[in-house]
């Protein structure tokens, strides 16, 4: 069978698709696996209970056949398509919620829903990256990632070509809770401001995840203010991927604030509060962007899914989504990060391991300085021993990393697993990595 160029682009094996298959196959095998590799959120009892309670209440409202949209209940919403912008009741609830907690003065024209935020990035990166017609010329524009490493899922979303440019970080040694052995990435603004592509109008948008997947970094308020200023100066939007950020799931431990204005595109998701299967993403943006996203929704999906919206609407209306995030989700991951750091220090405290300061998200980012092999090779050895992590080389979209040693010396490990899996998985990492350093002496 012959596929079009588009078909070929989206069916060719990518590094990440192979890796994800690998992770999936390992989970299906009958051997026990220490799963520190995926991006699934943790199972948190209090969270699951609330979702179940809300779900059962939806089933009990007894009006599945009522098609009166003006008197809509959660189940009637599922028996009808929404308009392409998304479920109107959920959008109204979100407008009230954001205006209650932030001073953003939003209206329903500022919010659209998508089938997960991955779907939102597919739209946004194709809207702002790729070929543009400008003054009778075709200009190829990229999405600028101000700080690599960045989220693996951005890499292959462009319909044609790959349009990312990324800036390598400053690496600062820092302490964490009074202890040494940590580092923090910071944006290299000199390199960013001097990028010829930025000065020459070949950047279509700036984007960062905050907290960052894979590193758990949280760009500071000062860094965000500078990025917002640069984006405005060049008349391009600043896209903030808030999948782990505030106010939900609020997996963020550093002192950070969230801002929005008409030049900012904020992307939220219900996934990391514990509902990844609902595939619900939320975009907050200027009405022009919302209209564009709605038009793309109409073509790609007719309308976005309403099930996540139905579950989340009451939780957004009564603020329980925020309470859940503040009182259950955030403390859970903060404790997981502490446990994992303690275990890692016990296993590798005397070896050249440094950990990115855990400031948020559901991962730790480990840097094995001068490891005698690449972390892609380390991944293979760990996999043979039943422990899965993700090697760092996949997290540098838009950078040629062939001569960048640091990009081959790190791993991402999830902290969403239960405590025993963390203990067992980190013991395997410790044993293998100690052996590698000892063997090189
Ligand atoms: N952005 C980041 C930083 C993520 O880590 C993920 C998922 O892991 C996504 C976006 C996509 O999430 P979803 O499509 O489930 O909303």
Short mmCIF file of C-alpha atoms and ligand atoms in Angstrom, two decimals:
data_model
loop_
_atom_site.label_atom_id
_atom_site.label_comp_id
_atom_site.label_asym_id
_atom_site.label_seq_id
_atom_site.Cartn_x
_atom_site.Cartn_y
_atom_site.Cartn_z
CA UNK A 1 0.00 0.00 0.00
CA UNK A 2 1.28 3.46 -0.81
CA UNK A 3 0.99 6.27 1.71
CA UNK A 4 1.11 9.97 0.97
CA UNK A 5 3.97 12.13 2.26
CA UNK A 6 1.76 13.01 5.22
CA UNK A 7 1.12 9.29 5.80
CA UNK A 8 4.80 8.48 5.55
CA UNK A 9 5.72 11.22 7.97
CA UNK A 10 3.28 9.99 10.62
CA UNK A 11 3.95 6.27 10.17
CA UNK A 12 7.73 6.29 10.01
CA UNK A 13 9.25 4.81 13.15
CA UNK A 14 10.48 7.59 15.41
CA UNK A 15 12.85 7.10 18.29
CA UNK A 16 10.08 7.80 20.70
CA UNK A 17 7.49 5.50 19.10
CA UNK A 18 9.98 2.65 19.32
CA UNK A 19 10.74 3.47 22.91
CA UNK A 20 7.05 3.68 23.83
CA UNK A 21 6.41 0.30 22.17
CA UNK A 22 9.29 -1.04 24.19
CA UNK A 23 7.80 0.27 27.42
CA UNK A 24 4.37 -1.13 26.50
CA UNK A 25 5.81 -4.57 25.60
CA UNK A 26 7.78 -4.72 28.83
CA UNK A 27 4.60 -4.11 30.78
CA UNK A 28 2.82 -6.93 28.93
CA UNK A 29 5.60 -9.45 29.63
CA UNK A 30 5.17 -11.93 32.47
CA UNK A 31 8.43 -10.86 34.12
CA UNK A 32 8.04 -8.26 36.91
CA UNK A 33 8.98 -4.76 35.78
CA UNK A 34 9.99 -1.73 37.80
CA UNK A 35 8.13 0.84 35.72
CA UNK A 36 9.95 4.14 36.13
CA UNK A 37 9.61 4.97 32.45
CA UNK A 38 6.14 6.16 31.52
CA UNK A 39 4.19 9.38 31.99
CA UNK A 40 1.15 7.94 33.72
CA UNK A 41 -0.01 9.74 36.83
CA UNK A 42 -0.06 7.85 40.14
CA UNK A 43 -3.08 6.12 41.62
CA UNK A 44 -4.02 8.24 44.61
CA UNK A 45 -6.82 6.81 46.71
CA UNK A 46 -8.56 10.10 47.65
CA UNK A 47 -8.42 11.26 44.04
CA UNK A 48 -9.91 8.06 42.66
CA UNK A 49 -12.67 8.13 45.28
CA UNK A 50 -13.73 11.62 44.32
CA UNK A 51 -13.74 10.79 40.60
CA UNK A 52 -15.77 7.65 41.24
CA UNK A 53 -18.26 9.54 43.38
CA UNK A 54 -18.66 12.20 40.67
CA UNK A 55 -18.96 9.58 37.95
CA UNK A 56 -21.66 7.70 39.87
CA UNK A 57 -23.58 10.94 40.43
CA UNK A 58 -23.56 11.49 36.64
CA UNK A 59 -25.05 8.05 36.06
CA UNK A 60 -27.81 8.77 38.56
CA UNK A 61 -29.12 11.98 37.06
CA UNK A 62 -31.58 9.90 35.05
CA UNK A 63 -31.90 12.11 32.00
CA UNK A 64 -29.89 10.41 29.30
CA UNK A 65 -32.69 10.84 26.78
CA UNK A 66 -33.26 14.49 27.50
CA UNK A 67 -31.89 16.36 24.50
CA UNK A 68 -32.71 19.82 25.83
CA UNK A 69 -29.27 21.47 25.68
CA UNK A 70 -30.50 24.58 27.49
CA UNK A 71 -31.39 22.45 30.49
CA UNK A 72 -28.37 20.25 30.08
CA UNK A 73 -27.23 17.72 32.62
CA UNK A 74 -24.01 15.84 32.44
CA UNK A 75 -25.46 12.80 30.71
CA UNK A 76 -27.46 14.79 28.17
CA UNK A 77 -24.20 16.45 27.23
CA UNK A 78 -22.82 13.04 26.31
CA UNK A 79 -25.79 12.24 24.09
CA UNK A 80 -25.05 15.30 21.92
CA UNK A 81 -22.07 16.77 20.14
CA UNK A 82 -20.93 20.05 21.57
CA UNK A 83 -19.99 22.82 19.20
CA UNK A 84 -16.38 22.54 17.99
CA UNK A 85 -15.11 24.87 20.73
CA UNK A 86 -16.11 22.28 23.35
CA UNK A 87 -18.68 21.62 26.08
CA UNK A 88 -20.29 24.99 26.86
CA UNK A 89 -21.13 24.21 30.51
CA UNK A 90 -17.51 23.21 31.23
CA UNK A 91 -16.19 26.30 29.45
CA UNK A 92 -18.53 28.50 31.54
CA UNK A 93 -17.37 26.74 34.72
CA UNK A 94 -13.73 27.30 33.72
CA UNK A 95 -14.32 31.00 32.97
CA UNK A 96 -15.80 31.42 36.48
CA UNK A 97 -13.02 29.36 38.06
CA UNK A 98 -10.11 31.21 36.44
CA UNK A 99 -11.66 34.64 37.04
CA UNK A 100 -12.30 33.68 40.69
CA UNK A 101 -8.69 32.64 41.28
CA UNK A 102 -6.85 34.98 38.90
CA UNK A 103 -7.55 38.42 37.65
CA UNK A 104 -7.75 37.48 33.99
CA UNK A 105 -11.16 38.81 33.01
CA UNK A 106 -11.82 35.85 30.69
CA UNK A 107 -15.00 35.24 28.71
CA UNK A 108 -16.15 32.06 27.00
CA UNK A 109 -14.41 33.37 23.85
CA UNK A 110 -11.06 32.76 25.57
CA UNK A 111 -11.37 29.01 26.13
CA UNK A 112 -11.43 25.98 23.83
CA UNK A 113 -11.26 22.28 24.66
CA UNK A 114 -9.22 19.62 22.87
CA UNK A 115 -8.86 15.86 23.10
CA UNK A 116 -5.97 16.03 25.54
CA UNK A 117 -3.32 18.71 25.46
CA UNK A 118 -1.21 16.63 23.06
CA UNK A 119 -4.00 17.39 20.56
CA UNK A 120 -3.67 21.08 21.46
CA UNK A 121 0.06 21.03 20.72
CA UNK A 122 -0.55 19.39 17.37
CA UNK A 123 -2.83 22.31 16.47
CA UNK A 124 -0.73 25.09 17.97
CA UNK A 125 2.64 23.97 16.62
CA UNK A 126 1.16 23.62 13.13
CA UNK A 127 -0.59 27.00 13.45
CA UNK A 128 2.59 28.81 14.48
CA UNK A 129 5.36 26.65 12.97
CA UNK A 130 5.90 25.72 9.30
CA UNK A 131 5.57 27.65 6.05
CA UNK A 132 4.10 31.20 6.21
CA UNK A 133 3.23 33.49 3.31
CA UNK A 134 4.73 36.87 4.02
CA UNK A 135 5.07 39.70 1.49
CA UNK A 136 4.86 37.29 -1.44
CA UNK A 137 7.53 35.10 0.06
CA UNK A 138 7.38 31.77 1.84
CA UNK A 139 9.02 32.01 5.25
CA UNK A 140 9.72 28.87 7.22
CA UNK A 141 9.11 29.48 10.92
CA UNK A 142 10.06 27.42 13.95
CA UNK A 143 8.74 26.99 17.45
CA UNK A 144 11.40 28.24 19.86
CA UNK A 145 11.94 26.13 22.97
CA UNK A 146 13.83 28.50 25.27
CA UNK A 147 15.24 25.74 27.41
CA UNK A 148 16.14 22.21 26.30
CA UNK A 149 15.62 19.50 27.56
CA UNK A 150 11.90 19.66 26.81
CA UNK A 151 8.88 17.39 26.51
CA UNK A 152 9.43 14.41 24.20
CA UNK A 153 5.85 14.61 22.85
CA UNK A 154 6.51 17.86 20.97
CA UNK A 155 9.07 16.29 18.63
CA UNK A 156 7.06 14.86 15.76
CA UNK A 157 3.85 16.88 15.61
CA UNK A 158 4.57 19.03 12.56
CA UNK A 159 2.56 18.02 9.50
CA UNK A 160 5.50 18.82 7.28
CA UNK A 161 9.12 18.80 8.38
CA UNK A 162 10.29 19.55 11.90
CA UNK A 163 10.22 23.11 13.06
CA UNK A 164 11.81 23.42 16.47
CA UNK A 165 14.73 25.46 17.66
CA UNK A 166 15.93 25.06 21.19
CA UNK A 167 18.39 26.86 23.42
CA UNK A 168 20.74 24.83 25.60
CA UNK A 169 20.61 25.66 29.29
CA UNK A 170 22.91 27.25 31.82
CA UNK A 171 23.56 24.61 34.44
CA UNK A 172 23.86 25.90 38.02
CA UNK A 173 24.91 23.82 41.00
CA UNK A 174 22.32 24.35 43.71
CA UNK A 175 21.31 22.95 47.06
CA UNK A 176 18.00 21.28 47.77
CA UNK A 177 16.55 21.31 51.27
CA UNK A 178 20.01 22.20 52.57
CA UNK A 179 21.80 19.36 50.76
CA UNK A 180 24.38 19.39 47.97
CA UNK A 181 24.29 17.17 44.89
CA UNK A 182 21.68 19.09 42.88
CA UNK A 183 21.64 21.32 39.81
CA UNK A 184 19.12 23.61 38.14
CA UNK A 185 18.71 24.59 34.49
CA UNK A 186 18.29 28.26 33.69
CA UNK A 187 17.42 29.92 30.39
CA UNK A 188 20.48 31.25 28.53
CA UNK A 189 18.94 34.59 27.56
CA UNK A 190 22.11 35.80 25.80
CA UNK A 191 22.00 32.83 23.44
CA UNK A 192 18.24 33.19 23.02
CA UNK A 193 18.25 36.92 22.26
CA UNK A 194 21.09 36.44 19.77
CA UNK A 195 19.44 33.68 17.78
CA UNK A 196 19.50 34.85 14.16
CA UNK A 197 16.14 33.10 13.54
CA UNK A 198 14.50 35.22 16.24
CA UNK A 199 15.94 38.48 14.95
CA UNK A 200 15.12 37.60 11.33
CA UNK A 201 11.43 36.74 11.93
CA UNK A 202 11.80 32.99 11.57
CA UNK A 203 10.28 32.11 14.95
CA UNK A 204 6.49 31.64 15.04
CA UNK A 205 6.00 31.11 18.79
CA UNK A 206 7.91 30.47 22.01
CA UNK A 207 6.89 27.44 24.08
CA UNK A 208 7.92 25.91 27.40
CA UNK A 209 6.48 23.35 29.78
CA UNK A 210 6.33 24.63 33.36
CA UNK A 211 6.94 22.50 35.44
CA UNK A 212 9.07 20.89 32.78
CA UNK A 213 8.73 17.32 31.66
CA UNK A 214 11.36 15.68 31.86
CA UNK A 215 13.38 17.62 34.44
CA UNK A 216 10.99 18.80 37.15
CA UNK A 217 12.39 22.30 36.60
CA UNK A 218 10.10 25.28 37.17
CA UNK A 219 11.12 28.34 35.20
CA UNK A 220 11.21 31.26 37.63
CA UNK A 221 8.74 34.16 37.52
CA UNK A 222 11.61 36.36 36.28
CA UNK A 223 12.40 33.96 33.46
CA UNK A 224 8.71 33.83 32.49
CA UNK A 225 8.41 37.63 32.56
CA UNK A 226 11.44 37.91 30.26
CA UNK A 227 10.05 35.33 27.86
CA UNK A 228 6.69 37.15 27.81
CA UNK A 229 8.46 40.43 27.05
CA UNK A 230 10.54 38.89 24.21
CA UNK A 231 7.43 37.25 22.72
CA UNK A 232 5.60 40.59 22.74
CA UNK A 233 8.56 42.43 21.27
CA UNK A 234 8.66 40.00 18.32
CA UNK A 235 4.85 39.84 18.07
CA UNK A 236 4.70 36.09 18.54
CA UNK A 237 2.72 34.18 21.19
CA UNK A 238 4.18 32.62 24.32
CA UNK A 239 2.75 29.11 24.76
CA UNK A 240 2.91 27.77 28.31
CA UNK A 241 2.37 24.05 28.74
CA UNK A 242 0.85 23.87 32.19
CA UNK A 243 0.16 20.10 32.23
CA UNK A 244 1.68 19.84 35.75
CA UNK A 245 1.19 23.43 36.83
CA UNK A 246 -1.21 25.47 38.91
CA UNK A 247 -4.06 25.57 39.81
CA UNK A 248 -4.53 21.91 38.85
CA UNK A 249 -2.81 19.48 39.29
CA UNK A 250 -0.50 21.97 41.02
CA UNK A 251 2.49 19.62 41.21
CA UNK A 252 4.80 22.53 41.81
CA UNK A 253 6.86 23.18 44.97
CA UNK A 254 8.80 26.31 44.14
CA UNK A 255 7.43 29.81 44.65
CA UNK A 256 5.89 30.49 41.25
CA UNK A 257 2.95 32.46 39.87
CA UNK A 258 0.86 32.03 36.77
CA UNK A 259 0.10 34.94 34.47
CA UNK A 260 -2.03 35.24 31.38
CA UNK A 261 -2.54 38.01 28.86
CA UNK A 262 -3.75 38.14 25.27
CA UNK A 263 -0.30 37.26 23.91
CA UNK A 264 -0.09 34.14 26.09
CA UNK A 265 -1.55 30.74 25.25
CA UNK A 266 -2.01 28.63 28.36
CA UNK A 267 -2.53 24.88 27.96
CA UNK A 268 -4.07 22.85 30.78
CA UNK A 269 -4.94 19.17 31.00
CA UNK A 270 -7.05 16.85 33.15
CA UNK A 271 -4.48 14.07 32.68
CA UNK A 272 -2.14 14.65 35.56
CA UNK A 273 -4.90 15.11 38.13
CA UNK A 274 -5.49 11.43 37.38
CA UNK A 275 -7.76 11.36 34.33
CA UNK A 276 -5.44 10.73 31.34
CA UNK A 277 -7.99 8.42 29.73
CA UNK A 278 -10.54 11.26 29.54
CA UNK A 279 -8.35 13.01 26.93
CA UNK A 280 -9.32 16.53 27.95
CA UNK A 281 -7.14 19.54 27.21
CA UNK A 282 -8.02 23.17 27.87
CA UNK A 283 -6.61 26.17 25.97
CA UNK A 284 -6.87 29.68 27.40
CA UNK A 285 -5.97 32.28 24.77
CA UNK A 286 -7.01 35.31 22.82
CA UNK A 287 -10.30 34.82 20.93
CA UNK A 288 -8.48 34.71 17.57
CA UNK A 289 -6.54 31.62 18.68
CA UNK A 290 -9.69 30.06 20.17
CA UNK A 291 -11.51 30.53 16.86
CA UNK A 292 -8.63 28.88 14.99
CA UNK A 293 -8.52 25.93 17.41
CA UNK A 294 -12.31 25.52 17.19
CA UNK A 295 -12.09 25.44 13.39
CA UNK A 296 -9.37 22.77 13.57
CA UNK A 297 -11.47 20.79 16.08
CA UNK A 298 -14.38 20.83 13.63
CA UNK A 299 -12.25 19.30 10.87
CA UNK A 300 -10.29 16.82 12.96
CA UNK A 301 -12.82 15.79 15.63
CA UNK A 302 -16.19 17.44 14.80
CA UNK A 303 -16.25 18.24 18.51
CA UNK A 304 -13.99 17.39 21.42
CA UNK A 305 -14.92 14.66 23.89
CA UNK A 306 -17.40 15.70 26.60
CA UNK A 307 -16.88 12.94 29.13
CA UNK A 308 -13.96 14.57 30.95
CA UNK A 309 -15.87 17.85 30.82
CA UNK A 310 -18.88 16.19 32.45
CA UNK A 311 -16.79 14.78 35.32
CA UNK A 312 -14.79 17.96 35.83
CA UNK A 313 -17.57 20.58 35.58
CA UNK A 314 -18.92 20.13 39.15
CA UNK A 315 -15.36 19.89 40.53
CA UNK A 316 -14.42 23.17 38.85
CA UNK A 317 -17.67 24.88 39.92
CA UNK A 318 -17.18 24.01 43.59
CA UNK A 319 -13.38 24.36 43.57
CA UNK A 320 -12.85 20.76 44.64
CA UNK A 321 -10.41 20.30 41.76
CA UNK A 322 -8.21 22.92 43.41
CA UNK A 323 -8.61 21.50 46.92
CA UNK A 324 -7.79 18.03 45.60
CA UNK A 325 -4.69 19.37 43.87
CA UNK A 326 -3.49 21.36 46.90
CA UNK A 327 -4.31 18.80 49.60
CA UNK A 328 -3.76 15.43 47.93
CA UNK A 329 -1.96 15.53 44.59
CA UNK A 330 0.81 18.02 45.33
CA UNK A 331 1.77 16.58 48.78
CA UNK A 332 1.70 13.06 47.32
CA UNK A 333 4.28 13.84 44.63
CA UNK A 334 6.36 15.99 46.96
CA UNK A 335 6.66 12.99 49.29
CA UNK A 336 7.44 10.67 46.36
CA UNK A 337 10.23 12.99 45.24
CA UNK A 338 11.67 13.02 48.78
CA UNK A 339 11.56 9.23 49.00
CA UNK A 340 13.22 8.80 45.59
CA UNK A 341 15.95 11.34 46.37
CA UNK A 342 16.72 9.60 49.70
CA UNK A 343 16.94 6.21 47.98
CA UNK A 344 19.14 7.57 45.19
CA UNK A 345 21.52 9.24 47.65
CA UNK A 346 21.75 5.98 49.59
CA UNK A 347 22.57 4.01 46.44
CA UNK A 348 24.81 6.51 44.66
CA UNK A 349 25.76 9.19 47.21
CA UNK A 350 29.49 8.49 46.73
CA UNK A 351 29.29 8.52 42.93
CA UNK A 352 29.10 11.39 40.41
CA UNK A 353 25.29 11.54 40.38
CA UNK A 354 23.63 14.96 40.48
CA UNK A 355 19.87 15.38 40.50
CA UNK A 356 17.92 18.24 38.97
CA UNK A 357 16.37 20.15 41.87
CA UNK A 358 12.88 18.64 42.20
CA UNK A 359 10.56 21.62 41.79
CA UNK A 360 7.52 19.91 40.29
CA UNK A 361 6.02 17.41 37.79
CA UNK A 362 6.15 13.65 38.29
CA UNK A 363 9.75 12.90 37.36
CA UNK A 364 13.31 13.13 38.61
CA UNK A 365 16.06 13.97 36.14
CA UNK A 366 19.36 12.32 36.99
CA UNK A 367 22.71 13.35 35.59
CA UNK A 368 25.48 10.73 35.71
CA UNK A 369 28.52 12.88 35.03
CA UNK A 370 31.15 11.20 32.80
CA UNK A 371 29.28 7.91 32.75
CA UNK A 372 31.45 5.52 30.68
CA UNK A 373 28.49 4.62 28.41
CA UNK A 374 25.60 6.67 26.99
CA UNK A 375 22.32 6.57 28.88
CA UNK A 376 20.70 4.97 25.80
CA UNK A 377 23.03 2.03 26.41
CA UNK A 378 22.31 2.26 30.13
CA UNK A 379 18.59 2.05 29.27
CA UNK A 380 19.20 -1.30 27.50
CA UNK A 381 21.11 -2.76 30.46
CA UNK A 382 18.47 -1.59 32.93
CA UNK A 383 15.72 -3.02 30.73
CA UNK A 384 17.41 -6.43 30.76
CA UNK A 385 17.30 -6.23 34.54
CA UNK A 386 13.60 -5.36 34.56
CA UNK A 387 13.83 -1.63 35.26
CA UNK A 388 12.56 0.95 32.81
CA UNK A 389 13.60 4.58 32.60
CA UNK A 390 13.85 6.99 29.64
CA UNK A 391 17.30 8.04 28.37
CA UNK A 392 17.93 11.73 27.87
CA UNK A 393 18.67 11.90 24.16
CA UNK A 394 14.95 12.01 23.27
CA UNK A 395 14.35 15.23 25.16
CA UNK A 396 16.22 17.64 22.90
CA UNK A 397 13.86 18.49 20.03
CA UNK A 398 15.45 21.12 17.83
CA UNK A 399 19.06 20.53 18.95
CA UNK A 400 21.86 18.63 17.28
CA UNK A 401 23.13 16.69 20.28
CA UNK A 402 25.85 14.69 18.54
CA UNK A 403 28.55 16.79 20.25
CA UNK A 404 26.61 17.64 23.40
CA UNK A 405 27.79 15.15 26.01
CA UNK A 406 25.32 16.21 28.68
CA UNK A 407 22.40 15.06 26.47
CA UNK A 408 23.76 11.51 26.66
CA UNK A 409 24.42 11.45 30.40
CA UNK A 410 20.95 11.92 31.92
CA UNK A 411 17.86 9.82 32.49
CA UNK A 412 14.26 10.60 33.36
CA UNK A 413 12.66 8.45 36.02
CA UNK A 414 9.01 8.65 36.98
CA UNK A 415 8.15 9.04 40.67
CA UNK A 416 4.51 8.05 40.18
CA UNK A 417 5.17 4.39 40.98
CA UNK A 418 4.38 2.85 44.38
CA UNK A 419 7.07 2.88 47.06
CA UNK A 420 8.19 -0.74 46.57
CA UNK A 421 8.73 -0.13 42.84
CA UNK A 422 10.79 2.96 43.64
CA UNK A 423 12.88 0.94 46.13
CA UNK A 424 13.42 -1.97 43.72
CA UNK A 425 13.98 0.15 40.62
CA UNK A 426 16.43 2.51 42.28
CA UNK A 427 18.34 -0.47 43.75
CA UNK A 428 18.82 -1.80 40.19
CA UNK A 429 19.89 1.64 38.90
CA UNK A 430 22.33 1.90 41.82
CA UNK A 431 23.88 -1.52 41.24
CA UNK A 432 24.32 -1.03 37.47
CA UNK A 433 25.64 2.54 37.67
CA UNK A 434 28.08 1.73 40.51
CA UNK A 435 29.38 -1.18 38.41
CA UNK A 436 29.94 1.11 35.42
CA UNK A 437 31.85 3.77 37.36
CA UNK A 438 33.85 1.15 39.32
CA UNK A 439 34.74 -0.69 36.11
CA UNK A 440 36.10 2.51 34.53
CA UNK A 441 38.47 3.29 37.41
N1 LIG B 1 2.61 18.30 28.06
C1 LIG B 1 3.43 17.68 28.92
C2 LIG B 1 4.56 18.44 29.51
C3 LIG B 1 3.21 16.33 29.23
O1 LIG B 1 4.04 15.71 30.07
C4 LIG B 1 2.13 15.65 28.63
C5 LIG B 1 1.90 14.21 28.90
O2 LIG B 1 2.70 13.50 29.45
C6 LIG B 1 1.32 16.36 27.75
C7 LIG B 1 1.58 17.68 27.49
C8 LIG B 1 0.15 15.72 27.05
O3 LIG B 1 -0.83 15.39 27.98
P1 LIG B 1 -2.35 15.07 27.58
O4 LIG B 1 -2.44 14.96 26.10
O5 LIG B 1 -2.62 13.77 28.28
O6 LIG B 1 -3.16 16.21 28.12
#
